[in-house]
Amino acid sequence: MLTILGFTMIATFLVLIMMKKMSPIAALVLIPALFCVFVGKGAHLGDYVIEGVGTLAPTAAMLMFAIVYFGVMIDVGLFDPIVRGILKFCKADPLRIVVGTALLAAIVSLDGDGSTTFMITVSAMYPLYKRLKMSLVVMTGVAATANGVMNTLPWGGPTARAATALKLDAGDIFVPMIPALAVGLVAVIALSYVLGLRERKRLGVLSLADVLEKEQQKEQQETGISETRAETETESETVLVGAGAGVSGGPGDGKVRFTKTTGGAGAGTDASDGDDAEEEQDVRLQGLDPNRPTLRPKLYWFNALLTAVLLVAMIMELLPIPVLFLLAAALALTVNFPNIPEQRERLAAHADNVLNVSGMVFAAAVFTGVLQGTGMVDSMAKWLVDGIPDGMGPHMAIVTGVLSLPLTYFMSNDGFYFGVLPVLAEAGAAHGVSPLEIARASLVGQPLHMSSPLVPAVYVLVGMAKVDFGDHTKFVVKWAALTSLVVLGAGILFGII
């Protein structure tokens, strides 16, 4: 009964968000609460939620301060050289932009943190996708899948969990998997190429000049309309604006002054030098404004060193990750923006992302708390494991790889690696399958896992990209599952699994 209710709850959640009948936050809270009552444990709902919140609170804290830290690093220009290199490669070609998205996501994923990857990737690529009217779900899908492959790094999480659960060395698990994971990364690049071709076919082969010319024409039309409206309003409007609301006069002078301008700076009609105009317009296609006031070029190497120290400390686990990000965010703010008003401005600039992600994390705590507290997740895992035919015993590594796709999607990594993986390893050991093979196979499902509704980082991705989570899910699941199967096939072919 618990098994049926568990799968029904997950299916209900996915259907409602993909059909856009409920927002992800509402679905993550209300659906598990309702099913908790169906199970007959409604009286314990509060306990389950508090336990779930307690479990995910460190993750929420880590994401909050990671968003602030890397948001500040983006503001001050730390990642501008990487972004410029990717954008120089992309130009205004949809094919190159999608491939560049995959490359950028893969490179940044080396830090082992999905939230960081998505913040930098979206900050760099979002303006290009919007300006060229490309599909944003292509961006989120490619970024999530690339990060999923790279998430298997020893400091990324899953490998460390598998090593801990089975009492193995993380290096013994990861190093032999490198060829298979490399094939998986090639598959992501190939996927981005195919999706880029599709976007190029849909939009046509674009050039920078074409895009900017259309933008300029549109802006000129809008400027003309605005000026016409302003003139009409000036003729018919009496001075109805009270003191302190001056339009172009000084504050509180009680006068209204209308200033008419022709060929404003945004219209690009008064440029005297064609090269200067092209350079100015080219800036508009860049993901990060090279002239933004938050840049701190004199502090570039300090910020680079601080980030390197942070990453090394994360890998060496010198302190809990939330504490490291808290300290790093405070130091980055203090050094780069010593004035209190500037610090408040930077915090306010990233508050939207912080609030959205934190809200999603705590809403997901209700979902995971009910799944685990009611025993649904254990019942579902037991049902799947018990359903494995005895004849598949010698092939438990392959079975583990296949099961890792749905299980890591519907469960947290902790639940899978500490709850299910030891059972699978024990079943494999009875048939002579090495725990190392089981551990390596368990990493196969990570490309799909990174788009799970239980992964907080995915809400950073869809939130910053302004993509509906249901649309992202419908698009990415098939491609991420295919990538996972490619990794599994390569592991079998190379004799790793």
Short mmCIF file of C-alpha atoms in Angstrom, two decimals, residues 245-250 253 255-259:
data_model
loop_
_atom_site.label_atom_id
_atom_site.label_comp_id
_atom_site.label_asym_id
_atom_site.label_seq_id
_atom_site.Cartn_x
_atom_site.Cartn_y
_atom_site.Cartn_z
CA ALA A 245 7.48 64.63 -7.84
CA GLY A 246 9.46 66.63 -10.36
CA VAL A 247 9.81 64.94 -13.72
CA SER A 248 13.03 66.56 -14.79
CA GLY A 249 13.41 69.38 -12.35
CA GLY A 250 15.07 69.28 -8.96
CA ASP A 253 10.75 72.45 -6.69
CA LYS A 255 7.70 72.60 -11.25
CA VAL A 256 7.30 70.16 -14.08
CA ARG A 257 9.74 70.40 -16.96
CA PHE A 258 9.31 68.26 -20.06
CA THR A 259 12.53 67.58 -21.91
#
